[in-house]
Every structure is written in structure tokens, then in C-alpha cells.
Amino acid sequence: MASTGQIEVHPGRKLHPTRLKGFVVMLLVAGFGLVIWQTAKFSYDFFLSQTQVQSQQKLNLYAQNLRRSLERYEFLPLLHANHNSIAGLLASPENSELLARSNALMERVNRLTGSAETYLLDPTGKTLAASNWDQPENFIGRNFGAEPYFKAAMQGRLGRYYAIGSNSSERGYYFASPVRRAGIVRGVIVTIIGIEDIEDSWWTTGRSELFVTDDKGIIFISSRPAWRYRRLPPSLSNTSDPHNASPGSVQSARYNQTAITPFNLTYGHDLETGGHVVRINPFGDSEGDTLPSDAEAEARMVQIEPPVAVLPSYEGRQVENFLMQNLPMRELGWTLYFLADISAIRRQTATVTILVGVVIIALGLGTGFWVQRRRNLAQRAELQNQSRLALEAAYGELENRVDERTRDLVASNQLLTSEIQERRRTEQELRQTQDDLVQAEKLAALGHISAGISHELNQPLTAIRSFSDNARKLLDRERFEDVDSNLGLISELTGRMAQLMKQLRTFARKTPVQTSVVSLQEILTRTIDVLRPRIEEMQVSIEIDEAPDVRVLADSLRLEQVLGNILGNALDAMAPLDERRIQVAIRSKARMVTVKIHDNGPGIPAEYLNEIFDPFFTTKDVGQGLGLGLSITYGIVKDFGGTLRASNHADGGAVFTLSLPRYDEEQQQERKAG
Ligand code: ADP
């Protein structure tokens, strides 16, 4: 791989967020487990220590009761011993009367005190008298010299013992007192107290059990009958006799050859304050009597069995867990054990642990929800902030744009204003120019008119001068005929000048128009007749295409002037041609009558089409025309309420279209009638 010189990134160095999450979750789970474990341990220890305190109190109470109930019987043998008949019987054992009295005494005392049996032994241990003398299997004659209580009494002490009676097979506690005479032990009085009675006085709740073991760890008295004649594991019993630690079943003479089996009690662990946690398996599991290792003990200590498994069964069917405490009662030679059922502790522990777990989970979930909610709120606030910022930015942008647009608008407005001003200025300039032009045109027209008039007048004036000069010369020579001819010419010229003046006057002074019903054909014929000499001279053919009897509203003289002007112009235009033709078409329409006059002249140059009706516009040479004809004609037609237009025909030549109001008799009559 080519070295790029870039910094290498080690992704493993940084924890990926999901990995970190996983790690945190693992930590949380581990922490939760630890807390639960500690809670379980703590509450288990707490409940256990409480139970321990309570059971210690109960144990003391039971021990006290037991002690008291036995102490009640302690002096019974002594009472008997001081009786005369007893002492007498010991002195003379063959005395049947004394025997009978002793037996009766014992029976009576036995019945009164509630003890099981009372009997009298001679120094050899042979029974002399007994409370059960009248029973088939009475003690009389039997020798108890080997019994420890007898031996103790013979030594002058109060003998105590407990055992199963060889006859009655009942468990009993034996008190043996020496019967002294003159300081010498002459016999022994024995009282047996039934253990069953003691057991019956034990009231246990079922959540606790009591038992008593002898100095060999054998259960002798028990609140639970099934546990009787079981031997405790040596590790737990207070026995000092290692020979009794044999695991198998043994028989004991003390217990009337009853089979002694190991008690399937497994050592759990010790409590600091005293007591052991033990397990009792009624089926005899193979855990044996061995002391468990510390590790095992520790493990058991925290072992929480499911509630079902620890439900107490008073049939002894299930493995049970107890807190066991003992109290050695040395004066009696036994040890009292109190067992408190701790399955409830396990249930309580489980409850507390579950409760704590639920609370922690609830707290955790609550915290989680709270954190999530806060995060959501923060996110929402952030979003709102962002959108607010975005809005502000958009608003700013908008404002900028509006400003820009406003600036543009203002600029274009200014531009427009300046353009308008410019246009106004241009317009003004144009108007000025137009005015100047009009002025110039007026001046030009004036010049034109002056030139025209002076020309028109100069010519005849010059002619008149020369004619009159000539006439004077001719008068001198007395050539009167020529003078006359000259004067005639002068008169003609002045007439022409007068005509010109008349024309000018017509243009200058407007007279009001008075229209009447005029026959168009008549006026046209009259006009042609006036022009006839020129028409014939020029050999012009005139074609008239007319509608019959067309009457218009006009002034006949002026209409003649109009038609004469148009036809005269046509003749002027056709002058240079060889063949000359004028076509006149009269068309009558609804309200108007049109007269089209088409000559075959050169037509009107396009650029002049708009100007020919202007006064003093002429293309003719000076002296030929003043340019007033069409202008006057246009005014007359307008006065009639008609129109006059000039155009060029497609086949050549100019076309003048005259439009005049038509006179309709019917309409007129209708109007009159209306
Ligand atoms: P004038 O006849 O004195 O020139 P008008 O006003 O009658 O004045 O005519 C103006 C001009 O119109 C003429 O100079 C001529 O150029 C033009 N014009 C009028 N009639 C015709 C026509 N039929 N053909 C060609 N040009 C014409």
C-alpha cells in the first residue's frame, strides 16, 4: 500500500456510541445485580439475626420451663425416703405388712404427683416395693443395681437419668434418692417422670421445633416424633464421646435396644451471634455428617430457594432449613435444641429483594423516562430554536430581497421618471420643432403665395404696361386699330387679374353654405359643358357610368366648382399624354352617393397623397396654379357633410372619390310625417 502521508485513524481507540451504550447497559445490569445480591444478603442476614435473637429467647424460656417442671419432682424420692414404712421395709424386707403399706404409699404418692412410677430398691438394687405392685409386670423383685441413677444414689447423691423403661417402653426421667438410716445409705427410692408429659407441655408453632439430646448426641425428646432416637452429627452435637460418631445404626440399652439412626441434618453455616443454619433431609441424602467447606457454607448461606421448595412440610417430606441453637443443660446431662424454620426468611428475603428490585427498576425507568422527557424537551427546544433561527434567516433573506427589489423598483422608477421627463422634453422639442416647422411652412406658404400672386399679377401687369406703351406709340402713329386691339388685350388681362383676385377672396372669406336637393347628373353635365372647349381641344374621352336620378343635398354652384376643380386637375395631369380618358362612376348607397373620377394621368406621387389637400400645395409651375383648388374643394365637400379622398388606381392614374349625402324622398317624407 502506498504511503499517503495521511494521519491514520484507529477506530478501536474511540468507543463507538452503540458500544458505549452496550457497555453502560452492561454496567447498569451488573450494578443492578450487585445491589440485588447485596440486598438479598443483607435482608437474609437481618432476618436471620432477628430470628436468632428471638429463638435464643425462646430457647431460654423452654429450658427454664423444662428445668422447673423437673425440679418439681426432684424432692419426691426424698419425701418417700423419710417415710417410716419405707425405712421399716428396708430394715425387714420380708415384712409383708410393711411391704403392703409401702406399695400403697408409693402408688398413692405416684398418683398424686403425676409421676410415672415410684419404687424402692435395696442396697443391691433389688426392687422391694413399687407403685405398680399390682400390675402384671411390676418391678418387684427386679434388680436395677446396674443403673447409673442407682449407683449415684448409693453414693449419697441425687441420681438423675433418663431412659426408656425396660418394662413400659416409655421414655422416662429418673430421680433416685438415697434412703439413709444413721447416715448410712440403706436403700434407694426412684421416681420416674414420663417424658411424654413434658413433650406435651411443649407448644410449638410448627415454625419451630425443639429437641433434647443426651450426652451422646442422641435425640431423646423431640417435638417431632420422627426425629426421636436419631443421632446428631458429631460436628453439631456436644458429645465428647468419639465412639458414638459411628455413622451406622446402633442399639442402646438405655433406650431399650431401640435402633439409633443418624439424623440427616446437614451443617450449613454458623452465625456470628451463635446458632447454625442446618438442613434436614427426611430422605437421608448422602451429604452425611461431614463438615462442609467454608466455600460451600458461604454458598449455602446465600442460597435462596424458590418459595415452593421451602414451603414447610410438617410431614417431614421435604428438605427443611432451620436456624438451630442449643443450650447445654449440664445439671440434667442433656442439651436442648431449638430449631426455627427459616423458609419464611427466604420468602421474606425474596419479597424484600423483589420489592427493592421493582423499586430500583421503577426508579430506573422513571429516571429513564425523565431523562428521555428532558432530552425530548431539549430537542424540541432545539428544534424550535432552529426553526426560529431559520425563520429569522428566511425573514432576513426576505427583507433583503424586498430591499433589493425596492431598490430595483426605485431605480427603475427613477429611470422611468427620467425617461418620462426625457420624453416630455423630446415632446416639447418635437412640438417646438413642429411649431418651428409650421412657422417655416407658413413662411414658405406665404412666400409661395407671394411668389404666385406676384407672378400672376406681374405677368399681366408687364403685359399691360407693354401693351399700353405700345398703344401710345401706335396712337402717335395714328394706328387706331392696333391701339384698339391693344386696349382689348389690356382689358382681357385685367379681367384675368380680377378673376384671380376673386379666387383669393373666395379662399379668404367663408360664406355660409346653404344646401338643397340637387340632381347630380345635371350638375355633372353642366360642369362638363363649361369644360367642353378644353375637352374637345385635348380630345379627351369621358365615360360616365351613372345610376339613374341621383339626388344629393348640396349647393349647385359650389358642387359645380368642386366637380370642375377635380375634372380640371385631371385635364391638367393628362396634358402631356397622347390618349386621354376620364371615367366617372356614380353609385348610390343607403345614405350616401359616391362619385369616382378616374383619369389615366400619371397619378399622384405617394409622398404627396397626404398633402394635396393642404392650401397652397401645388406641383404646377408658377402661374399655372396657386395650390388652392383642392383645399377649397375639400372645405366645400366638408360643408356639404361629405368627404373627399384621393388615391391612385391599380391600372394607373389618380382616383378622386367624392362622397355626398344622398337625398331620399321616402325617407324625407317619413321624417316629415314623423
Ligand atoms: P393647382 O391646380 O393650382 O396646382 P390644386 O389644389 O387644384 O392646385 O391641386 C394641387 C395639386 O394636386 C396639383 O398641383 C397636382 O400636383 C395635384 N393634382 C390634382 N389633381 C391631379 C390629378 N388628377 N392628377 C395628378 N395630380 C393632380
mmCIF file of N, CA and C and ligand atoms in Angstrom, residues 565 569-570 572-573 599 603-604 612 617-620 624-631 654 656, ligand 1:
data_model
loop_
_atom_site.group_PDB
_atom_site.id
_atom_site.type_symbol
_atom_site.label_atom_id
_atom_site.label_comp_id
_atom_site.label_asym_id
_atom_site.label_seq_id
_atom_site.Cartn_x
_atom_site.Cartn_y
_atom_site.Cartn_z
ATOM 1 N N ASN A 565 -63.206 71.650 -60.462
ATOM 2 C CA ASN A 565 -61.821 71.625 -59.959
ATOM 3 C C ASN A 565 -61.192 70.248 -60.181
ATOM 4 N N ASN A 569 -58.197 69.518 -62.796
ATOM 5 C CA ASN A 569 -56.910 68.931 -62.394
ATOM 6 C C ASN A 569 -56.573 67.706 -63.244
ATOM 7 N N ALA A 570 -57.649 66.881 -63.512
ATOM 8 C CA ALA A 570 -57.435 65.665 -64.309
ATOM 9 C C ALA A 570 -56.961 66.042 -65.701
ATOM 10 N N ASP A 572 -55.385 68.778 -66.504
ATOM 11 C CA ASP A 572 -54.006 69.263 -66.375
ATOM 12 C C ASP A 572 -53.024 68.108 -66.340
ATOM 13 N N ALA A 573 -53.407 67.074 -65.551
ATOM 14 C CA ALA A 573 -52.497 65.933 -65.358
ATOM 15 C C ALA A 573 -52.325 65.148 -66.652
ATOM 16 N N ASP A 599 -58.807 59.359 -63.850
ATOM 17 C CA ASP A 599 -58.181 59.762 -65.123
ATOM 18 C C ASP A 599 -57.041 58.810 -65.432
ATOM 19 N N GLY A 603 -50.993 59.977 -62.134
ATOM 20 C CA GLY A 603 -51.325 59.694 -60.723
ATOM 21 C C GLY A 603 -50.604 60.652 -59.789
ATOM 22 N N ILE A 604 -50.872 60.495 -58.527
ATOM 23 C CA ILE A 604 -50.271 61.406 -57.542
ATOM 24 C C ILE A 604 -49.124 60.660 -56.851
ATOM 25 N N ILE A 612 -51.901 66.972 -50.820
ATOM 26 C CA ILE A 612 -52.566 67.683 -51.929
ATOM 27 C C ILE A 612 -53.747 68.524 -51.481
ATOM 28 N N PHE A 617 -50.566 73.895 -51.741
ATOM 29 C CA PHE A 617 -49.713 72.813 -52.244
ATOM 30 C C PHE A 617 -49.988 72.657 -53.729
ATOM 31 N N THR A 618 -48.908 72.756 -54.481
ATOM 32 C CA THR A 618 -49.043 72.566 -55.935
ATOM 33 C C THR A 618 -47.757 72.029 -56.521
ATOM 34 N N THR A 619 -47.896 71.265 -57.564
ATOM 35 C CA THR A 619 -46.709 70.768 -58.268
ATOM 36 C C THR A 619 -46.564 71.505 -59.607
ATOM 37 N N LYS A 620 -47.529 72.374 -59.796
ATOM 38 C CA LYS A 620 -47.531 73.069 -61.109
ATOM 39 C C LYS A 620 -46.601 74.275 -61.089
ATOM 40 N N GLN A 624 -49.224 78.622 -63.191
ATOM 41 C CA GLN A 624 -50.128 77.562 -63.636
ATOM 42 C C GLN A 624 -51.168 77.269 -62.563
ATOM 43 N N GLY A 625 -50.766 77.368 -61.283
ATOM 44 C CA GLY A 625 -51.734 77.064 -60.206
ATOM 45 C C GLY A 625 -51.259 77.632 -58.885
ATOM 46 N N LEU A 626 -52.275 77.968 -58.042
ATOM 47 C CA LEU A 626 -51.935 78.517 -56.714
ATOM 48 C C LEU A 626 -51.915 77.447 -55.630
ATOM 49 N N GLY A 627 -52.405 76.268 -55.940
ATOM 50 C CA GLY A 627 -52.452 75.180 -54.922
ATOM 51 C C GLY A 627 -53.597 75.385 -53.971
ATOM 52 N N LEU A 628 -54.637 76.154 -54.416
ATOM 53 C CA LEU A 628 -55.764 76.392 -53.521
ATOM 54 C C LEU A 628 -56.996 75.589 -53.920
ATOM 55 N N GLY A 629 -56.982 75.058 -55.168
ATOM 56 C CA GLY A 629 -58.165 74.366 -55.716
ATOM 57 C C GLY A 629 -58.674 73.241 -54.826
ATOM 58 N N LEU A 630 -57.829 72.245 -54.568
ATOM 59 C CA LEU A 630 -58.255 71.057 -53.798
ATOM 60 C C LEU A 630 -58.573 71.429 -52.351
ATOM 61 N N SER A 631 -57.808 72.410 -51.834
ATOM 62 C CA SER A 631 -58.045 72.845 -50.462
ATOM 63 C C SER A 631 -59.449 73.429 -50.326
ATOM 64 N N ALA A 654 -54.936 58.897 -61.301
ATOM 65 C CA ALA A 654 -55.455 59.262 -59.977
ATOM 66 C C ALA A 654 -56.950 59.009 -59.928
ATOM 67 N N PHE A 656 -60.225 60.292 -57.633
ATOM 68 C CA PHE A 656 -60.793 61.145 -56.591
ATOM 69 C C PHE A 656 -62.178 60.624 -56.269
HETATM 70 P P1 ADP B 1 -53.392 73.746 -58.600
HETATM 71 O O1 ADP B 1 -54.272 73.045 -59.535
HETATM 72 O O2 ADP B 1 -53.408 75.157 -58.606
HETATM 73 O O3 ADP B 1 -51.999 73.146 -58.535
HETATM 74 P P2 ADP B 1 -54.889 72.186 -56.711
HETATM 75 O O4 ADP B 1 -55.138 72.268 -55.298
HETATM 76 O O5 ADP B 1 -56.062 72.095 -57.592
HETATM 77 O O6 ADP B 1 -53.958 73.364 -57.152
HETATM 78 O O7 ADP B 1 -54.016 70.926 -56.971
HETATM 79 C C1 ADP B 1 -52.973 70.631 -56.198
HETATM 80 C C2 ADP B 1 -52.079 69.647 -56.822
HETATM 81 O O8 ADP B 1 -52.659 68.345 -56.859
HETATM 82 C C3 ADP B 1 -51.686 69.859 -58.180
HETATM 83 O O9 ADP B 1 -50.602 70.758 -58.269
HETATM 84 C C4 ADP B 1 -51.315 68.451 -58.705
HETATM 85 O O10 ADP B 1 -49.984 68.215 -58.462
HETATM 86 C C5 ADP B 1 -52.173 67.577 -57.931
HETATM 87 N N1 ADP B 1 -53.269 67.052 -58.703
HETATM 88 C C6 ADP B 1 -54.543 67.421 -58.555
HETATM 89 N N2 ADP B 1 -55.288 66.683 -59.385
HETATM 90 C C7 ADP B 1 -54.483 65.790 -60.030
HETATM 91 C C8 ADP B 1 -54.689 64.741 -60.997
HETATM 92 N N3 ADP B 1 -55.903 64.452 -61.476
HETATM 93 N N4 ADP B 1 -53.564 64.043 -61.439
HETATM 94 C C9 ADP B 1 -52.372 64.321 -60.921
HETATM 95 N N5 ADP B 1 -52.113 65.256 -59.997
HETATM 96 C C10 ADP B 1 -53.186 66.032 -59.576
#
